[in-house]
Coordinates of C-alpha atoms and ligand atoms in Angstrom, one line a residue:
M20 CA -16.2 -2.5 -23.2
P21 CA -17.2 -4.3 -21.0
R22 CA -16.6 -3.5 -16.9
L23 CA -14.0 -6.3 -15.2
K24 CA -15.0 -8.2 -12.9
W25 CA -14.1 -7.2 -9.2
G26 CA -14.1 -9.6 -6.1
M27 CA -13.0 -9.6 -2.4
I28 CA -12.1 -11.6 0.1
G29 CA -11.8 -9.8 3.7
G30 CA -13.2 -5.8 4.1
G31 CA -17.0 -7.2 5.0
E32 CA -19.1 -5.3 7.5
G33 CA -17.7 -2.4 10.2
S34 CA -14.1 -3.0 8.4
Q35 CA -11.7 -0.5 8.0
I36 CA -10.0 -1.3 5.0
G37 CA -13.2 -2.4 2.7
P38 CA -15.2 0.3 1.9
A39 CA -11.8 2.0 0.4
H40 CA -12.0 -0.6 -1.5
R41 CA -15.7 -0.9 -3.0
L42 CA -15.6 3.3 -3.5
G43 CA -12.0 3.0 -5.9
S44 CA -13.0 0.1 -7.8
G45 CA -16.8 1.5 -8.3
L46 CA -15.9 4.6 -8.9
D47 CA -14.7 4.9 -12.9
G48 CA -17.1 2.5 -13.7
L49 CA -14.3 -0.1 -14.7
F50 CA -15.1 -2.9 -12.7
E51 CA -18.4 -4.5 -11.6
F52 CA -17.6 -5.9 -8.3
T53 CA -19.1 -9.6 -8.6
A54 CA -18.1 -11.8 -6.0
G55 CA -16.5 -11.8 -2.5
A56 CA -16.0 -13.6 0.6
L57 CA -16.2 -10.8 3.2
D58 CA -15.8 -12.6 6.2
H59 CA -14.3 -14.6 8.6
R60 CA -17.8 -15.4 10.2
P61 CA -19.3 -17.6 6.5
D62 CA -22.6 -16.5 6.5
A63 CA -22.5 -12.7 8.4
G64 CA -20.0 -12.6 5.1
R65 CA -22.7 -14.8 2.7
E66 CA -25.5 -12.0 3.5
Y67 CA -22.8 -9.2 3.7
G68 CA -22.3 -9.3 0.1
R69 CA -26.1 -10.8 -1.0
R70 CA -27.0 -6.6 0.7
I71 CA -24.3 -5.3 -0.9
G72 CA -25.3 -5.8 -4.0
L73 CA -23.8 -9.7 -5.0
P74 CA -25.0 -12.3 -6.6
P75 CA -26.6 -14.7 -3.9
D76 CA -24.5 -18.2 -5.9
R77 CA -21.3 -15.7 -5.5
A78 CA -21.9 -14.3 -2.3
Y79 CA -19.2 -16.9 -0.8
G80 CA -18.9 -18.3 2.3
D81 CA -14.6 -18.7 2.3
W82 CA -11.9 -18.1 0.4
H83 CA -11.4 -21.6 -0.5
E84 CA -15.3 -21.5 -2.0
M85 CA -15.1 -18.5 -3.8
L86 CA -11.8 -19.7 -5.4
E87 CA -13.7 -22.6 -6.4
G88 CA -16.7 -21.2 -7.6
E89 CA -14.9 -18.6 -9.4
S90 CA -12.8 -21.5 -11.0
K91 CA -14.5 -23.3 -12.7
R92 CA -16.9 -20.2 -14.5
A93 CA -16.3 -18.7 -18.1
D94 CA -16.8 -15.5 -16.5
K95 CA -14.2 -15.3 -13.6
V96 CA -13.3 -12.0 -11.8
D97 CA -10.6 -10.4 -13.4
L98 CA -9.0 -9.2 -9.9
V99 CA -8.7 -10.7 -6.3
T100 CA -8.7 -7.8 -4.4
V101 CA -7.2 -9.7 -1.3
A102 CA -8.4 -7.0 2.8
T103 CA -8.0 -9.4 5.9
P104 CA -6.1 -9.8 8.2
N105 CA -1.7 -9.9 7.1
A106 CA -1.8 -13.5 8.7
T107 CA -4.2 -14.7 6.1
H108 CA -2.7 -13.2 3.5
F109 CA 0.3 -15.8 2.4
E110 CA -2.1 -17.7 1.4
I111 CA -5.2 -16.8 -0.2
T112 CA -3.0 -14.5 -2.9
K113 CA -1.0 -17.5 -3.0
G114 CA -3.4 -20.1 -4.4
F115 CA -5.4 -16.9 -6.4
L116 CA -1.7 -16.5 -8.3
Q117 CA -1.4 -20.4 -8.9
A118 CA -5.1 -20.6 -9.7
G119 CA -5.2 -17.6 -12.5
F120 CA -6.3 -14.9 -11.4
N121 CA -5.3 -11.8 -11.2
V122 CA -3.9 -10.7 -7.0
L123 CA -3.6 -6.8 -5.2
C124 CA -2.8 -7.7 -1.9
E125 CA -3.5 -5.3 0.7
K126 CA -0.3 -4.9 3.1
P127 CA 2.1 -6.0 4.2
M128 CA 2.0 -8.9 1.6
T129 CA 3.2 -11.0 3.2
M130 CA 4.7 -11.9 7.2
T131 CA 8.4 -13.5 5.9
V132 CA 10.9 -12.3 2.9
E133 CA 10.8 -15.9 2.7
E134 CA 6.7 -15.9 1.4
G135 CA 7.7 -13.2 0.5
E136 CA 10.1 -14.6 -2.5
E137 CA 7.5 -16.8 -3.1
I138 CA 4.7 -14.8 -4.4
V139 CA 7.6 -12.9 -6.4
R140 CA 8.7 -16.3 -8.8
L141 CA 4.4 -17.4 -8.7
A142 CA 3.9 -14.5 -10.8
Q143 CA 6.6 -13.7 -11.8
E144 CA 6.2 -17.9 -13.5
T145 CA 2.5 -17.4 -13.7
G146 CA 2.5 -13.6 -15.6
N147 CA -0.4 -12.5 -13.2
I148 CA -0.7 -9.2 -11.9
C149 CA -0.2 -9.8 -8.7
A150 CA -0.5 -6.0 -7.0
V151 CA -0.3 -4.9 -3.1
N152 CA -2.2 -1.7 -1.7
Y153 CA 0.0 1.4 -1.3
G154 CA -2.9 2.7 -2.4
Y155 CA -0.6 6.3 -1.0
S156 CA 1.0 6.1 -4.1
G157 CA -1.4 6.9 -6.5
Y158 CA -2.2 10.6 -5.4
S159 CA -1.9 12.7 -8.3
L160 CA 0.5 14.9 -6.5
V161 CA 2.8 11.9 -5.2
R162 CA 2.8 11.0 -8.2
H163 CA 3.9 14.7 -10.0
M164 CA 6.8 13.8 -7.9
R165 CA 7.5 11.6 -9.0
A166 CA 7.5 13.0 -11.8
M167 CA 9.3 16.2 -10.9
V168 CA 11.9 13.5 -9.6
A169 CA 12.5 11.7 -12.8
R170 CA 12.9 15.2 -14.5
G171 CA 15.5 16.4 -12.8
D172 CA 13.4 18.9 -11.5
L173 CA 15.5 19.0 -7.8
G174 CA 18.5 18.1 -9.0
K175 CA 20.8 14.7 -7.7
I176 CA 18.1 14.0 -4.8
R177 CA 20.4 14.5 -1.1
L178 CA 17.8 13.9 1.4
V179 CA 14.9 11.8 1.3
K180 CA 12.4 12.6 5.1
A181 CA 9.6 10.2 5.4
E182 CA 7.7 10.1 8.7
F183 CA 4.5 7.9 9.3
A184 CA 3.2 9.1 13.0
H185 CA 0.1 9.1 14.7
G186 CA -1.1 8.8 17.9
H187 CA -4.5 5.7 18.0
H188 CA -2.7 4.0 20.2
A189 CA -0.8 6.3 23.0
D190 CA -3.5 5.4 25.4
A191 CA -1.6 3.1 28.2
A192 CA -5.2 2.7 29.8
D193 CA -6.5 1.1 26.3
A194 CA -3.4 -2.0 25.9
D195 CA -4.7 -4.1 27.2
N196 CA -7.8 -4.1 24.6
P197 CA -7.4 -7.1 22.6
R198 CA -8.3 -5.2 19.4
V199 CA -4.9 -3.4 20.8
R200 CA -3.2 -5.4 21.7
W201 CA -2.5 -8.1 19.4
R202 CA -1.1 -5.7 17.1
Y203 CA 2.1 -5.6 20.2
D204 CA 1.7 -9.2 20.2
P205 CA 4.8 -11.0 18.4
K206 CA 2.9 -14.2 18.4
Q207 CA 0.0 -12.3 15.8
A208 CA 1.6 -9.7 14.4
G209 CA 5.2 -10.9 13.2
V210 CA 8.4 -8.9 14.0
S211 CA 7.7 -6.3 13.9
A212 CA 4.1 -3.8 14.5
Q213 CA 4.0 -0.2 13.9
F214 CA 6.6 -0.3 11.2
A215 CA 5.1 -3.2 9.3
D216 CA 2.1 -2.2 10.1
C217 CA 2.6 1.3 8.7
G218 CA 7.0 2.3 8.3
I219 CA 6.3 0.2 5.3
H220 CA 3.6 2.8 3.3
A221 CA 6.3 5.6 4.3
L222 CA 9.1 3.0 3.3
H223 CA 7.5 2.6 0.0
M224 CA 6.4 6.8 -0.5
A225 CA 10.6 6.8 -0.3
S226 CA 11.6 4.7 -3.1
F227 CA 8.6 5.8 -5.6
V228 CA 8.7 9.3 -5.5
T229 CA 13.4 9.0 -6.1
G230 CA 13.2 6.1 -8.8
Q231 CA 15.5 5.0 -5.1
E232 CA 15.5 0.6 -3.6
V233 CA 16.4 1.1 0.2
E234 CA 19.6 -0.5 0.4
S235 CA 20.6 -0.7 4.3
L236 CA 19.3 0.7 7.4
S237 CA 19.3 1.0 10.7
A238 CA 16.7 1.0 13.3
D239 CA 16.0 1.8 16.8
C240 CA 12.5 0.4 17.9
V241 CA 10.8 2.0 20.9
S242 CA 8.0 0.4 22.6
C243 CA 6.6 3.8 24.2
I244 CA 3.7 1.6 26.2
S245 CA 6.6 -1.0 28.4
S246 CA 3.7 -3.7 28.3
R247 CA 4.2 -4.3 24.0
E248 CA 7.1 -6.7 23.1
L249 CA 6.8 -4.5 19.7
E250 CA 8.1 -0.7 19.7
D251 CA 5.6 1.5 18.9
D252 CA 7.7 3.5 17.8
A253 CA 10.7 3.7 15.0
M254 CA 12.8 6.5 14.4
V255 CA 15.2 4.7 11.8
N256 CA 17.9 5.8 8.8
F257 CA 18.7 4.2 5.9
R258 CA 20.5 4.7 2.7
M259 CA 19.7 4.1 -1.1
S260 CA 20.7 2.4 -4.2
D261 CA 21.5 6.0 -5.3
G262 CA 23.1 7.2 -3.2
A263 CA 19.6 9.4 -0.8
V264 CA 19.7 9.8 2.4
G265 CA 16.7 8.3 4.0
R266 CA 14.8 9.5 7.6
L267 CA 11.7 7.5 8.7
W268 CA 10.0 8.1 12.1
T269 CA 7.1 6.0 12.0
S270 CA 4.8 6.1 15.5
S271 CA 1.3 5.4 17.1
I272 CA 1.3 7.3 20.3
A273 CA 2.2 10.4 19.0
I274 CA -0.7 12.2 21.2
G275 CA -2.7 14.5 18.8
R276 CA -1.3 13.4 15.0
Q277 CA -4.2 11.6 13.2
H278 CA -2.3 10.2 9.1
G279 CA 0.3 12.0 9.8
L280 CA 1.6 10.8 6.2
T281 CA 4.4 13.5 5.2
L282 CA 7.4 12.9 2.5
Q283 CA 9.6 15.3 1.8
V284 CA 12.2 15.3 -1.0
F285 CA 15.3 17.5 -0.7
G286 CA 17.8 17.4 -4.3
E287 CA 20.7 19.8 -5.6
K288 CA 18.6 22.0 -6.7
G289 CA 14.9 22.5 -4.6
G290 CA 13.0 20.3 -2.0
L291 CA 8.9 19.1 -2.1
R292 CA 7.5 18.4 0.9
W293 CA 2.9 16.7 0.8
T294 CA 1.2 15.3 3.3
Q295 CA -1.8 13.4 3.2
E296 CA -3.7 14.9 5.7
Q297 CA -3.3 17.8 2.9
P298 CA -3.2 15.9 -0.2
N299 CA -4.0 18.6 -3.3
Q300 CA -0.9 21.4 -2.3
L301 CA 2.0 20.5 -2.9
Y302 CA 5.0 22.6 -1.4
F303 CA 7.9 23.2 -3.9
M304 CA 10.9 25.1 -2.9
P305 CA 13.9 26.3 -6.3
L306 CA 17.3 26.7 -4.6
N307 CA 17.2 30.3 -4.0
E308 CA 14.5 31.6 -5.6
R309 CA 10.8 31.4 -3.9
L310 CA 8.4 28.7 -2.4
Q311 CA 5.9 27.5 -4.7
V312 CA 2.8 25.8 -4.0
I313 CA 1.9 23.6 -6.3
E314 CA -2.2 22.9 -6.3
R315 CA -3.5 19.5 -7.9
G316 CA -5.1 19.8 -11.0
E317 CA -3.5 23.0 -12.1
A318 CA -2.5 23.5 -15.7
N319 CA 1.1 21.9 -16.5
L320 CA 1.8 18.9 -14.5
S321 CA 3.5 16.2 -14.7
P322 CA 1.5 13.5 -17.6
E323 CA 1.5 11.6 -14.7
A324 CA -0.7 13.7 -11.8
D325 CA -2.5 14.6 -14.9
R326 CA -4.5 11.4 -15.6
A327 CA -4.5 10.5 -11.6
T328 CA -6.8 14.3 -11.2
R329 CA -10.7 13.0 -10.9
V330 CA -12.1 16.6 -10.5
T331 CA -10.8 20.3 -10.9
I332 CA -8.4 22.2 -9.4
G333 CA -9.7 23.9 -5.6
H334 CA -12.4 20.7 -4.8
A335 CA -10.3 17.9 -2.4
E336 CA -10.1 14.8 -3.8
G337 CA -8.8 12.5 -0.5
M338 CA -7.7 8.6 -0.2
P339 CA -10.9 6.8 -1.6
L340 CA -9.8 8.5 -5.2
A341 CA -6.5 7.3 -4.3
F342 CA -7.3 4.1 -4.2
A343 CA -9.6 4.5 -8.1
N344 CA -6.4 5.2 -9.6
I345 CA -4.2 2.6 -8.2
Y346 CA -7.3 0.2 -9.4
T347 CA -7.1 2.1 -13.1
D348 CA -3.7 0.9 -14.0
L349 CA -4.8 -2.2 -12.8
A350 CA -7.3 -2.3 -15.2
E351 CA -5.4 -0.8 -18.0
A352 CA -2.8 -4.0 -17.2
I353 CA -4.8 -6.9 -17.0
R354 CA -6.4 -5.6 -20.3
A355 CA -3.6 -5.3 -21.8
R356 CA -2.9 -8.3 -20.7
K357 CA -6.6 -9.9 -22.6
E358 CA -5.2 -7.6 -26.1
R359 CA -2.0 -9.1 -25.7
R360 CA 0.1 -5.4 -25.9
S361 CA 1.7 -3.6 -24.2
V362 CA 0.9 -1.6 -20.5
D363 CA 0.1 2.6 -21.3
P364 CA 3.4 3.7 -19.1
A365 CA 1.7 5.2 -17.4
A366 CA -0.8 3.3 -15.9
N367 CA 1.8 0.8 -15.1
L368 CA 2.8 3.2 -11.8
Y369 CA 0.9 0.3 -9.4
P370 CA 3.0 -1.1 -6.8
K371 CA 3.7 -4.9 -7.4
A372 CA 4.7 -8.0 -5.3
E373 CA 8.4 -6.9 -5.6
D374 CA 7.3 -4.1 -3.8
G375 CA 6.0 -5.5 -1.4
L376 CA 8.5 -8.0 -1.3
R377 CA 11.4 -5.2 0.0
S378 CA 8.7 -4.1 2.2
M379 CA 9.0 -7.8 4.2
A380 CA 12.9 -7.3 3.7
A381 CA 13.1 -4.4 5.0
V382 CA 10.9 -5.3 7.8
F383 CA 13.2 -8.2 9.3
A384 CA 15.9 -5.2 9.0
V385 CA 14.9 -3.0 11.1
A386 CA 13.6 -5.8 13.7
K387 CA 17.7 -6.6 12.9
S388 CA 18.9 -3.5 13.9
G389 CA 16.7 -2.5 16.8
K390 CA 17.3 -6.1 18.4
E391 CA 20.7 -4.8 18.1
E392 CA 21.0 -2.0 18.9
G393 CA 21.3 -0.1 15.7
V394 CA 23.7 -2.2 13.8
W395 CA 23.1 -1.5 9.6
V396 CA 22.5 -4.0 8.0
D397 CA 21.4 -5.1 4.7
A398 CA 17.7 -4.2 3.7
R399 CA 17.8 -5.9 0.5
P400 CA 16.0 -9.0 0.0
P401 CA 18.5 -12.3 -0.4
M402 CA 16.8 -12.4 -4.3
F403 CA 17.5 -8.4 -5.2
R404 CA 21.2 -8.4 -3.9
Ligands
LIG720 P1 -10.5 -5.3 9.3 O1 -10.2 -6.2 11.1 O2 -11.0 -4.4 10.0 O3 -11.1 -6.0 9.0 C1 -10.6 -7.0 8.4 C2 -12.5 -7.3 7.2 O4 -11.3 -9.5 7.2 C3 -12.6 -8.3 8.5 O5 -14.2 -7.4 7.1 C4 -13.3 -10.0 8.3 O6 -14.6 -10.2 8.4 C5 -12.5 -10.0 7.7 N1 -11.9 -11.4 7.4 C6 -11.1 -11.6 8.3 N2 -10.1 -13.4 7.6 C7 -10.8 -13.7 6.9 C8 -10.9 -13.9 6.0 N3 -10.1 -15.5 6.6 N4 -11.3 -14.5 5.1 C9 -12.7 -14.1 4.7 N5 -12.7 -12.4 5.5 C10 -11.4 -12.3 6.1 O7 -9.1 -5.5 9.2 P2 -8.3 -3.6 8.0 O8 -7.5 -3.0 8.9 O9 -9.3 -3.5 7.2 O10 -7.6 -4.0 7.8 C11 -7.2 -5.6 7.0 C12 -6.3 -5.2 5.9 O11 -5.9 -4.1 5.4 C13 -4.6 -6.0 7.0 O12 -4.2 -6.2 6.8 C14 -4.0 -3.9 6.9 O13 -3.2 -3.9 7.1 C15 -4.8 -3.7 5.7 N6 -4.5 -2.1 5.0 C16 -4.5 -0.8 4.4 C17 -4.8 0.1 4.6 C18 -3.8 0.8 3.5 O14 -3.6 2.0 3.2 N7 -3.1 0.3 2.5 C19 -5.4 1.0 5.6 C20 -5.9 0.4 6.5 C21 -5.5 -1.7 6.4

């Protein structure tokens, strides 16, 4: 089967997330890196694109040029990844969706709830795929947690505890460094800093694994480094659509914590714990039994976990392979669309524009609650109420 054609906006030389997308999209031989507008500096983007193997006529200077160039081609890209800074996601995603392309947008999908609703409507109207890169939902054992919850291994879910707390912005002496400062400046970052950057990953994971949506929340937002206008730490309590209680902690001043994404789910019949820094083990405690360590790749896991595992048990798998699972799902969804057939349900797990929109509604709810002493607020986007 010919490989699908893949393009990327942003993710240029030295960027944080570009390499993980290139690894993830290329890993299974499903996508070929065909086009890109990789840098905010046109010449640097063209030069870097050519250097890493793009055909010269498809190493574009900016996204408008790429949209125009690719739209004219019979062999246009099948998927465009948007890996630019947050404030540009909306216009680029909108532009490519309108022109008939499938898009994988980095999180947060937009800067406002209204923009998020526009993207959801556009994806629905055009029928084009719009995915959002909550890439941690691609880990094999995260998908296994989801499958265990769905088949009732834990009974009814009572409580979910999500964390995404790191310590990489904890140095007050570095707070004025321009690379750090913009993140806490409302003019550049929007209404939220740490929750919008990291908290939404943890919140998405809570919904992905439990199969429940966040309905309302109460937030305590703090700037531990007092010169910051936006929060560098937040504790969020939330309630979910099938009655689960949620607790979420996100922080950027937690010195000693590295990536810090962890999910715990507690039901009537058992509890689960998974942490992103040791993603190949899942801890399962069935009620009144002994603790079990579930290893990625072991026999008799769920089909969802098996589909998302690549190397045999005992060999570590990490973040680029989780991203690769999102790309594998997208390849199946794009092929199904081309072949006018339904998508393999096991592949239909990639996060969608609706998830990106729900995150934006949560971001605004956290900002409002944080300003109003933790008042409980509706966290659903208006179009889903
Ligand atoms: P970065 O600042 O390291 O890199 C951004 C890249 O985009 C640079 O190469 C820059 O030249 C390029 N760029 C900027 N504006 C552009 C434009 N208009 N057209 C073309 N290229 C442009 O940023 P980073 O950390 O890689 O983040 C990018 C996005 O990825 C952000 O939205 C961030 O939230 C998200 N992200 C997602 C993660 C995940 O786990 N899903 C992890 C890290 C970042």
